PDB file of N, CA and C and ligand atoms in Angstrom:
ATOM      1  N   MET A   1       1.147  -1.188   0.052  1.00  0.00           N
ATOM      2  CA  MET A   1      -0.009  -0.042  -0.157  1.00  0.00           C
ATOM      3  C   MET A   1       0.903   1.299   0.158  1.00  0.00           C
ATOM      4  N   ASP A   2       0.461   2.253  -1.009  1.00  0.00           N
ATOM      5  CA  ASP A   2       1.362   3.242  -0.901  1.00  0.00           C
ATOM      6  C   ASP A   2       1.005   4.332   0.405  1.00  0.00           C
ATOM      7  N   LYS A   3       2.028   5.083   0.615  1.00  0.00           N
ATOM      8  CA  LYS A   3       1.890   5.979   1.680  1.00  0.00           C
ATOM      9  C   LYS A   3       0.594   7.177   1.878  1.00  0.00           C
ATOM     10  N   LYS A   4       0.243   7.256   0.689  1.00  0.00           N
ATOM     11  CA  LYS A   4      -0.852   8.418   0.423  1.00  0.00           C
ATOM     12  C   LYS A   4      -1.850   7.711   0.828  1.00  0.00           C
ATOM     13  N   ALA A   5      -2.239   6.643   0.317  1.00  0.00           N
ATOM     14  CA  ALA A   5      -3.432   5.710   0.872  1.00  0.00           C
ATOM     15  C   ALA A   5      -3.643   5.221   2.061  1.00  0.00           C
ATOM     16  N   LEU A   6      -2.183   4.942   2.607  1.00  0.00           N
ATOM     17  CA  LEU A   6      -2.326   4.676   4.140  1.00  0.00           C
ATOM     18  C   LEU A   6      -2.794   5.822   5.222  1.00  0.00           C
ATOM     19  N   HIS A   7      -2.289   7.006   4.587  1.00  0.00           N
ATOM     20  CA  HIS A   7      -2.525   8.360   5.101  1.00  0.00           C
ATOM     21  C   HIS A   7      -3.894   8.529   5.178  1.00  0.00           C
ATOM     22  N   VAL A   8      -4.474   8.562   4.318  1.00  0.00           N
ATOM     23  CA  VAL A   8      -5.822   9.098   3.891  1.00  0.00           C
ATOM     24  C   VAL A   8      -6.540   7.943   4.676  1.00  0.00           C
ATOM     25  N   ILE A   9      -6.657   6.454   4.493  1.00  0.00           N
ATOM     26  CA  ILE A   9      -7.222   5.523   5.602  1.00  0.00           C
ATOM     27  C   ILE A   9      -6.942   5.835   7.154  1.00  0.00           C
ATOM     28  N   THR A  10      -5.958   6.085   7.387  1.00  0.00           N
ATOM     29  CA  THR A  10      -5.591   5.966   8.925  1.00  0.00           C
ATOM     30  C   THR A  10      -6.139   7.186   9.499  1.00  0.00           C
ATOM     31  N   PHE A  11      -6.096   8.295   8.440  1.00  0.00           N
ATOM     32  CA  PHE A  11      -6.720   9.780   9.167  1.00  0.00           C
ATOM     33  C   PHE A  11      -8.412   9.515   9.248  1.00  0.00           C
ATOM     34  N   SER A  12      -8.671   9.241   8.239  1.00  0.00           N
ATOM     35  CA  SER A  12     -10.236   8.954   8.170  1.00  0.00           C
ATOM     36  C   SER A  12     -10.545   7.749   9.612  1.00  0.00           C
ATOM     37  N   LEU A  13     -10.019   6.858   9.488  1.00  0.00           N
ATOM     38  CA  LEU A  13     -10.427   6.067  10.709  1.00  0.00           C
ATOM     39  C   LEU A  13     -10.204   6.887  12.323  1.00  0.00           C
ATOM     40  N   ALA A  14      -9.035   7.740  12.409  1.00  0.00           N
ATOM     41  CA  ALA A  14      -8.759   8.111  13.481  1.00  0.00           C
ATOM     42  C   ALA A  14      -9.943   9.319  13.542  1.00  0.00           C
ATOM     43  N   MET A  15     -10.457  10.008  12.554  1.00  0.00           N
ATOM     44  CA  MET A  15     -11.624  10.709  12.532  1.00  0.00           C
ATOM     45  C   MET A  15     -12.994  10.297  13.035  1.00  0.00           C
ATOM     46  N   VAL A  16     -12.990   8.932  12.641  1.00  0.00           N
ATOM     47  CA  VAL A  16     -14.406   8.375  12.907  1.00  0.00           C
ATOM     48  C   VAL A  16     -14.428   8.034  14.377  1.00  0.00           C
ATOM     49  N   GLY A  17     -13.223   7.553  14.953  1.00  0.00           N
ATOM     50  CA  GLY A  17     -13.166   7.448  16.217  1.00  0.00           C
ATOM     51  C   GLY A  17     -13.373   8.460  16.958  1.00  0.00           C
ATOM     52  N   ALA A  18     -12.874   9.721  16.673  1.00  0.00           N
ATOM     53  CA  ALA A  18     -12.823  10.866  17.374  1.00  0.00           C
ATOM     54  C   ALA A  18     -14.567  11.462  17.313  1.00  0.00           C
ATOM     55  N   LEU A  19     -14.832  11.343  16.109  1.00  0.00           N
ATOM     56  CA  LEU A  19     -16.448  11.761  15.794  1.00  0.00           C
ATOM     57  C   LEU A  19     -17.480  10.625  16.837  1.00  0.00           C
ATOM     58  N   ASN A  20     -16.945   9.516  16.973  1.00  0.00           N
ATOM     59  CA  ASN A  20     -17.752   8.729  17.836  1.00  0.00           C
ATOM     60  C   ASN A  20     -17.756   9.156  19.223  1.00  0.00           C
ATOM     61  N   TRP A  21     -16.548   9.181  19.513  1.00  0.00           N
ATOM     62  CA  TRP A  21     -16.463  10.334  21.042  1.00  0.00           C
ATOM     63  C   TRP A  21     -17.311  10.959  21.114  1.00  0.00           C
ATOM     64  N   GLY A  22     -17.054  11.998  20.307  1.00  0.00           N
ATOM     65  CA  GLY A  22     -18.018  13.273  20.355  1.00  0.00           C
ATOM     66  C   GLY A  22     -19.487  12.888  20.549  1.00  0.00           C
ATOM     67  N   LEU A  23     -20.088  11.826  19.742  1.00  0.00           N
ATOM     68  CA  LEU A  23     -21.505  11.581  19.778  1.00  0.00           C
ATOM     69  C   LEU A  23     -21.620  10.886  21.040  1.00  0.00           C
ATOM     70  N   VAL A  24     -20.803   9.853  21.602  1.00  0.00           N
ATOM     71  CA  VAL A  24     -21.237   9.604  22.896  1.00  0.00           C
ATOM     72  C   VAL A  24     -21.146  10.717  24.116  1.00  0.00           C
ATOM     73  N   GLY A  25     -20.304  11.804  23.620  1.00  0.00           N
ATOM     74  CA  GLY A  25     -20.499  12.885  24.794  1.00  0.00           C
ATOM     75  C   GLY A  25     -21.399  13.486  24.847  1.00  0.00           C
ATOM     76  N   LEU A  26     -21.914  13.925  23.427  1.00  0.00           N
ATOM     77  CA  LEU A  26     -22.956  14.885  23.303  1.00  0.00           C
ATOM     78  C   LEU A  26     -24.435  14.303  23.665  1.00  0.00           C
ATOM     79  N   PHE A  27     -24.579  13.189  23.155  1.00  0.00           N
ATOM     80  CA  PHE A  27     -25.857  12.299  22.763  1.00  0.00           C
ATOM     81  C   PHE A  27     -25.776  10.798  23.503  1.00  0.00           C
ATOM     82  N   ASP A  28     -24.770  10.757  24.124  1.00  0.00           N
ATOM     83  CA  ASP A  28     -24.752   9.138  24.719  1.00  0.00           C
ATOM     84  C   ASP A  28     -25.156   8.134  23.739  1.00  0.00           C
ATOM     85  N   PHE A  29     -24.716   8.577  22.223  1.00  0.00           N
ATOM     86  CA  PHE A  29     -24.850   7.815  21.383  1.00  0.00           C
ATOM     87  C   PHE A  29     -23.586   7.217  20.982  1.00  0.00           C
ATOM     88  N   ASN A  30     -23.584   5.659  20.818  1.00  0.00           N
ATOM     89  CA  ASN A  30     -22.314   5.236  20.345  1.00  0.00           C
ATOM     90  C   ASN A  30     -22.644   4.591  18.818  1.00  0.00           C
ATOM     91  N   LEU A  31     -22.073   5.398  17.731  1.00  0.00           N
ATOM     92  CA  LEU A  31     -22.536   5.110  16.363  1.00  0.00           C
ATOM     93  C   LEU A  31     -21.724   3.538  16.219  1.00  0.00           C
ATOM     94  N   VAL A  32     -20.688   3.251  16.828  1.00  0.00           N
ATOM     95  CA  VAL A  32     -19.929   2.068  16.293  1.00  0.00           C
ATOM     96  C   VAL A  32     -20.750   0.844  16.795  1.00  0.00           C
ATOM     97  N   GLU A  33     -20.812   0.864  18.015  1.00  0.00           N
ATOM     98  CA  GLU A  33     -21.912  -0.087  18.867  1.00  0.00           C
ATOM     99  C   GLU A  33     -23.237  -0.206  18.266  1.00  0.00           C
ATOM    100  N   ALA A  34     -23.894   0.982  17.810  1.00  0.00           N
ATOM    101  CA  ALA A  34     -25.142   1.013  17.233  1.00  0.00           C
ATOM    102  C   ALA A  34     -25.330   0.193  16.116  1.00  0.00           C
ATOM    103  N   LEU A  35     -24.080   0.410  15.198  1.00  0.00           N
ATOM    104  CA  LEU A  35     -23.898  -0.163  13.686  1.00  0.00           C
ATOM    105  C   LEU A  35     -23.623  -1.636  14.071  1.00  0.00           C
ATOM    106  N   LEU A  36     -22.506  -1.950  14.951  1.00  0.00           N
ATOM    107  CA  LEU A  36     -22.030  -3.208  15.007  1.00  0.00           C
ATOM    108  C   LEU A  36     -22.360  -4.248  16.358  1.00  0.00           C
ATOM    109  N   GLY A  37     -23.145  -3.760  17.264  1.00  0.00           N
ATOM    110  CA  GLY A  37     -23.657  -4.513  18.484  1.00  0.00           C
ATOM    111  C   GLY A  37     -22.718  -4.125  19.407  1.00  0.00           C
ATOM    112  N   SER A  38     -23.269  -3.925  20.445  1.00  0.00           N
ATOM    113  CA  SER A  38     -22.586  -3.366  21.742  1.00  0.00           C
ATOM    114  C   SER A  38     -21.799  -4.246  22.301  1.00  0.00           C
ATOM    115  N   GLY A  39     -20.632  -3.982  22.311  1.00  0.00           N
ATOM    116  CA  GLY A  39     -19.299  -5.008  23.091  1.00  0.00           C
ATOM    117  C   GLY A  39     -19.415  -6.291  22.064  1.00  0.00           C
ATOM    118  N   SER A  40     -19.571  -6.029  20.818  1.00  0.00           N
ATOM    119  CA  SER A  40     -19.506  -7.240  19.919  1.00  0.00           C
ATOM    120  C   SER A  40     -17.926  -7.365  19.298  1.00  0.00           C
ATOM    121  N   GLY A  41     -17.777  -8.448  19.005  1.00  0.00           N
ATOM    122  CA  GLY A  41     -16.160  -8.497  18.483  1.00  0.00           C
ATOM    123  C   GLY A  41     -15.625  -7.558  17.246  1.00  0.00           C
ATOM    124  N   LEU A  42     -16.842  -7.253  16.508  1.00  0.00           N
ATOM    125  CA  LEU A  42     -16.542  -6.408  15.584  1.00  0.00           C
ATOM    126  C   LEU A  42     -16.363  -5.142  15.855  1.00  0.00           C
ATOM    127  N   ALA A  43     -17.065  -4.592  16.806  1.00  0.00           N
ATOM    128  CA  ALA A  43     -16.811  -3.212  17.389  1.00  0.00           C
ATOM    129  C   ALA A  43     -15.607  -3.233  18.305  1.00  0.00           C
ATOM    130  N   ARG A  44     -15.168  -4.178  18.839  1.00  0.00           N
ATOM    131  CA  ARG A  44     -13.885  -4.106  19.384  1.00  0.00           C
ATOM    132  C   ARG A  44     -12.838  -3.994  18.414  1.00  0.00           C
ATOM    133  N   LEU A  45     -13.049  -4.819  17.332  1.00  0.00           N
ATOM    134  CA  LEU A  45     -11.867  -4.606  16.185  1.00  0.00           C
ATOM    135  C   LEU A  45     -11.874  -3.272  15.542  1.00  0.00           C
ATOM    136  N   VAL A  46     -13.316  -2.764  15.307  1.00  0.00           N
ATOM    137  CA  VAL A  46     -13.179  -0.892  14.960  1.00  0.00           C
ATOM    138  C   VAL A  46     -12.130  -0.209  16.107  1.00  0.00           C
ATOM    139  N   TYR A  47     -12.408  -0.588  17.203  1.00  0.00           N
ATOM    140  CA  TYR A  47     -11.587   0.334  18.266  1.00  0.00           C
ATOM    141  C   TYR A  47      -9.977   0.131  18.313  1.00  0.00           C
ATOM    142  N   ILE A  48      -9.858  -1.008  17.787  1.00  0.00           N
ATOM    143  CA  ILE A  48      -8.426  -1.504  17.884  1.00  0.00           C
ATOM    144  C   ILE A  48      -7.965  -0.766  16.643  1.00  0.00           C
ATOM    145  N   VAL A  49      -8.450  -0.856  15.408  1.00  0.00           N
ATOM    146  CA  VAL A  49      -8.062  -0.297  14.247  1.00  0.00           C
ATOM    147  C   VAL A  49      -8.035   1.181  14.203  1.00  0.00           C
ATOM    148  N   VAL A  50      -8.994   1.747  14.945  1.00  0.00           N
ATOM    149  CA  VAL A  50      -8.983   3.322  15.099  1.00  0.00           C
ATOM    150  C   VAL A  50      -7.679   3.759  16.096  1.00  0.00           C
ATOM    151  N   GLY A  51      -7.366   2.783  16.892  1.00  0.00           N
ATOM    152  CA  GLY A  51      -6.378   3.047  17.823  1.00  0.00           C
ATOM    153  C   GLY A  51      -5.260   3.216  17.122  1.00  0.00           C
ATOM    154  N   VAL A  52      -4.978   1.871  16.390  1.00  0.00           N
ATOM    155  CA  VAL A  52      -3.722   1.697  15.875  1.00  0.00           C
ATOM    156  C   VAL A  52      -3.506   3.039  14.564  1.00  0.00           C
ATOM    157  N   SER A  53      -4.661   3.257  14.049  1.00  0.00           N
ATOM    158  CA  SER A  53      -4.489   4.451  13.002  1.00  0.00           C
ATOM    159  C   SER A  53      -4.286   5.886  13.795  1.00  0.00           C
ATOM    160  N   ALA A  54      -4.676   5.711  14.815  1.00  0.00           N
ATOM    161  CA  ALA A  54      -4.317   7.162  15.519  1.00  0.00           C
ATOM    162  C   ALA A  54      -2.785   7.393  15.970  1.00  0.00           C
ATOM    163  N   VAL A  55      -2.384   6.144  16.420  1.00  0.00           N
ATOM    164  CA  VAL A  55      -0.822   5.741  16.485  1.00  0.00           C
ATOM    165  C   VAL A  55      -0.093   6.552  15.420  1.00  0.00           C
ATOM    166  N   TYR A  56      -0.433   5.647  14.125  1.00  0.00           N
ATOM    167  CA  TYR A  56       0.284   5.934  12.833  1.00  0.00           C
ATOM    168  C   TYR A  56       0.065   7.511  12.422  1.00  0.00           C
ATOM    169  N   VAL A  57      -1.050   8.083  12.413  1.00  0.00           N
ATOM    170  CA  VAL A  57      -1.494   9.609  12.203  1.00  0.00           C
ATOM    171  C   VAL A  57      -0.419  10.443  13.206  1.00  0.00           C
ATOM    172  N   PHE A  58      -0.533   9.700  14.365  1.00  0.00           N
ATOM    173  CA  PHE A  58       0.300  10.753  15.443  1.00  0.00           C
ATOM    174  C   PHE A  58       1.695  10.715  15.210  1.00  0.00           C
ATOM    175  N   ALA A  59       2.250   9.663  14.505  1.00  0.00           N
ATOM    176  CA  ALA A  59       3.728   9.584  14.575  1.00  0.00           C
ATOM    177  C   ALA A  59       4.357  10.183  13.200  1.00  0.00           C
ATOM    178  N   THR A  60       3.304  10.314  12.222  1.00  0.00           N
ATOM    179  CA  THR A  60       3.600  10.466  10.995  1.00  0.00           C
ATOM    180  C   THR A  60       3.260  12.021  10.507  1.00  0.00           C
ATOM    181  N   HIS A  61       2.239  12.653  11.635  1.00  0.00           N
ATOM    182  CA  HIS A  61       1.506  13.937  11.583  1.00  0.00           C
ATOM    183  C   HIS A  61       2.611  14.889  11.092  1.00  0.00           C
ATOM    184  N   LYS A  62       3.903  15.139  11.763  1.00  0.00           N
ATOM    185  CA  LYS A  62       4.854  16.403  11.392  1.00  0.00           C
ATOM    186  C   LYS A  62       5.668  16.170  10.376  1.00  0.00           C
ATOM    187  N   ASN A  63       5.631  15.120   9.882  1.00  0.00           N
ATOM    188  CA  ASN A  63       6.172  15.043   8.626  1.00  0.00           C
ATOM    189  C   ASN A  63       5.031  15.447   7.146  1.00  0.00           C
ATOM    190  N   ASP A  64       3.740  15.093   7.487  1.00  0.00           N
ATOM    191  CA  ASP A  64       2.718  15.358   6.370  1.00  0.00           C
ATOM    192  C   ASP A  64       2.135  16.760   6.761  1.00  0.00           C
ATOM    193  N   CYS A  65       2.408  17.451   7.938  1.00  0.00           N
ATOM    194  CA  CYS A  65       1.740  18.316   8.218  1.00  0.00           C
ATOM    195  C   CYS A  65       2.614  19.570   8.399  1.00  0.00           C
ATOM    196  N   LYS A  66       2.299  20.754   7.365  1.00  0.00           N
ATOM    197  CA  LYS A  66       3.100  22.011   7.025  1.00  0.00           C
ATOM    198  C   LYS A  66       3.399  22.411   8.409  1.00  0.00           C
ATOM    199  N   ILE A  67       2.241  22.617   9.215  1.00  0.00           N
ATOM    200  CA  ILE A  67       2.084  23.659  10.322  1.00  0.00           C
ATOM    201  C   ILE A  67       3.225  23.008  11.435  1.00  0.00           C
ATOM    202  N   CYS A  68       2.597  21.764  11.752  1.00  0.00           N
ATOM    203  CA  CYS A  68       3.445  20.894  12.861  1.00  0.00           C
ATOM    204  C   CYS A  68       4.762  20.800  12.290  1.00  0.00           C
ATOM    205  N   GLY A  69       5.075  20.718  11.060  1.00  0.00           N
ATOM    206  CA  GLY A  69       6.231  20.498  10.602  1.00  0.00           C
ATOM    207  C   GLY A  69       7.486  21.678  10.636  1.00  0.00           C
ATOM    208  N   GLU A  70       6.818  22.750  10.437  1.00  0.00           N
ATOM    209  CA  GLU A  70       7.669  23.961  10.716  1.00  0.00           C
ATOM    210  C   GLU A  70       7.852  24.426  12.135  1.00  0.00           C
ATOM    211  N   MET A  71       6.890  24.027  12.952  1.00  0.00           N
ATOM    212  CA  MET A  71       6.760  24.147  14.344  1.00  0.00           C
ATOM    213  C   MET A  71       8.096  23.358  15.023  1.00  0.00           C
ATOM    214  N   MET A  72       7.881  22.126  15.009  1.00  0.00           N
ATOM    215  CA  MET A  72       8.938  21.191  15.111  1.00  0.00           C
ATOM    216  C   MET A  72      10.328  21.559  14.953  1.00  0.00           C
ATOM    217  N   ALA A  73      10.416  21.872  13.641  1.00  0.00           N
ATOM    218  CA  ALA A  73      11.653  22.407  12.963  1.00  0.00           C
ATOM    219  C   ALA A  73      12.401  23.601  13.804  1.00  0.00           C
ATOM    220  N   LYS A  74      11.839  24.373  14.070  1.00  0.00           N
ATOM    221  CA  LYS A  74      11.996  25.569  14.962  1.00  0.00           C
ATOM    222  C   LYS A  74      12.562  25.263  16.226  1.00  0.00           C
ATOM    223  N   LYS A  75      11.986  24.386  16.848  1.00  0.00           N
ATOM    224  CA  LYS A  75      12.462  24.256  18.145  1.00  0.00           C
ATOM    225  C   LYS A  75      13.705  23.135  18.626  1.00  0.00           C
TER     226      LYS A  75
HETATM  227 ZN1   ZN B   1      -0.193  19.333  12.081  1.00  0.00          ZN
END
């Protein structure tokens, strides 16, 4: 898989996880569990994939993001 595709996929998944948390906080509604079943193995898999994606985005962000890249380079 090329880096661009990996970036788009992991970024999207991390955002899905963040939005799901927002929904839980605002409306007490868990979209992932509503779609895949509360506490199901599939919901758990989504959480794991989202977590791994977040780690990837966090680790590569300063290379991909102009703003963070510049900030880190100055310090
Ligand atoms: Zn950034």
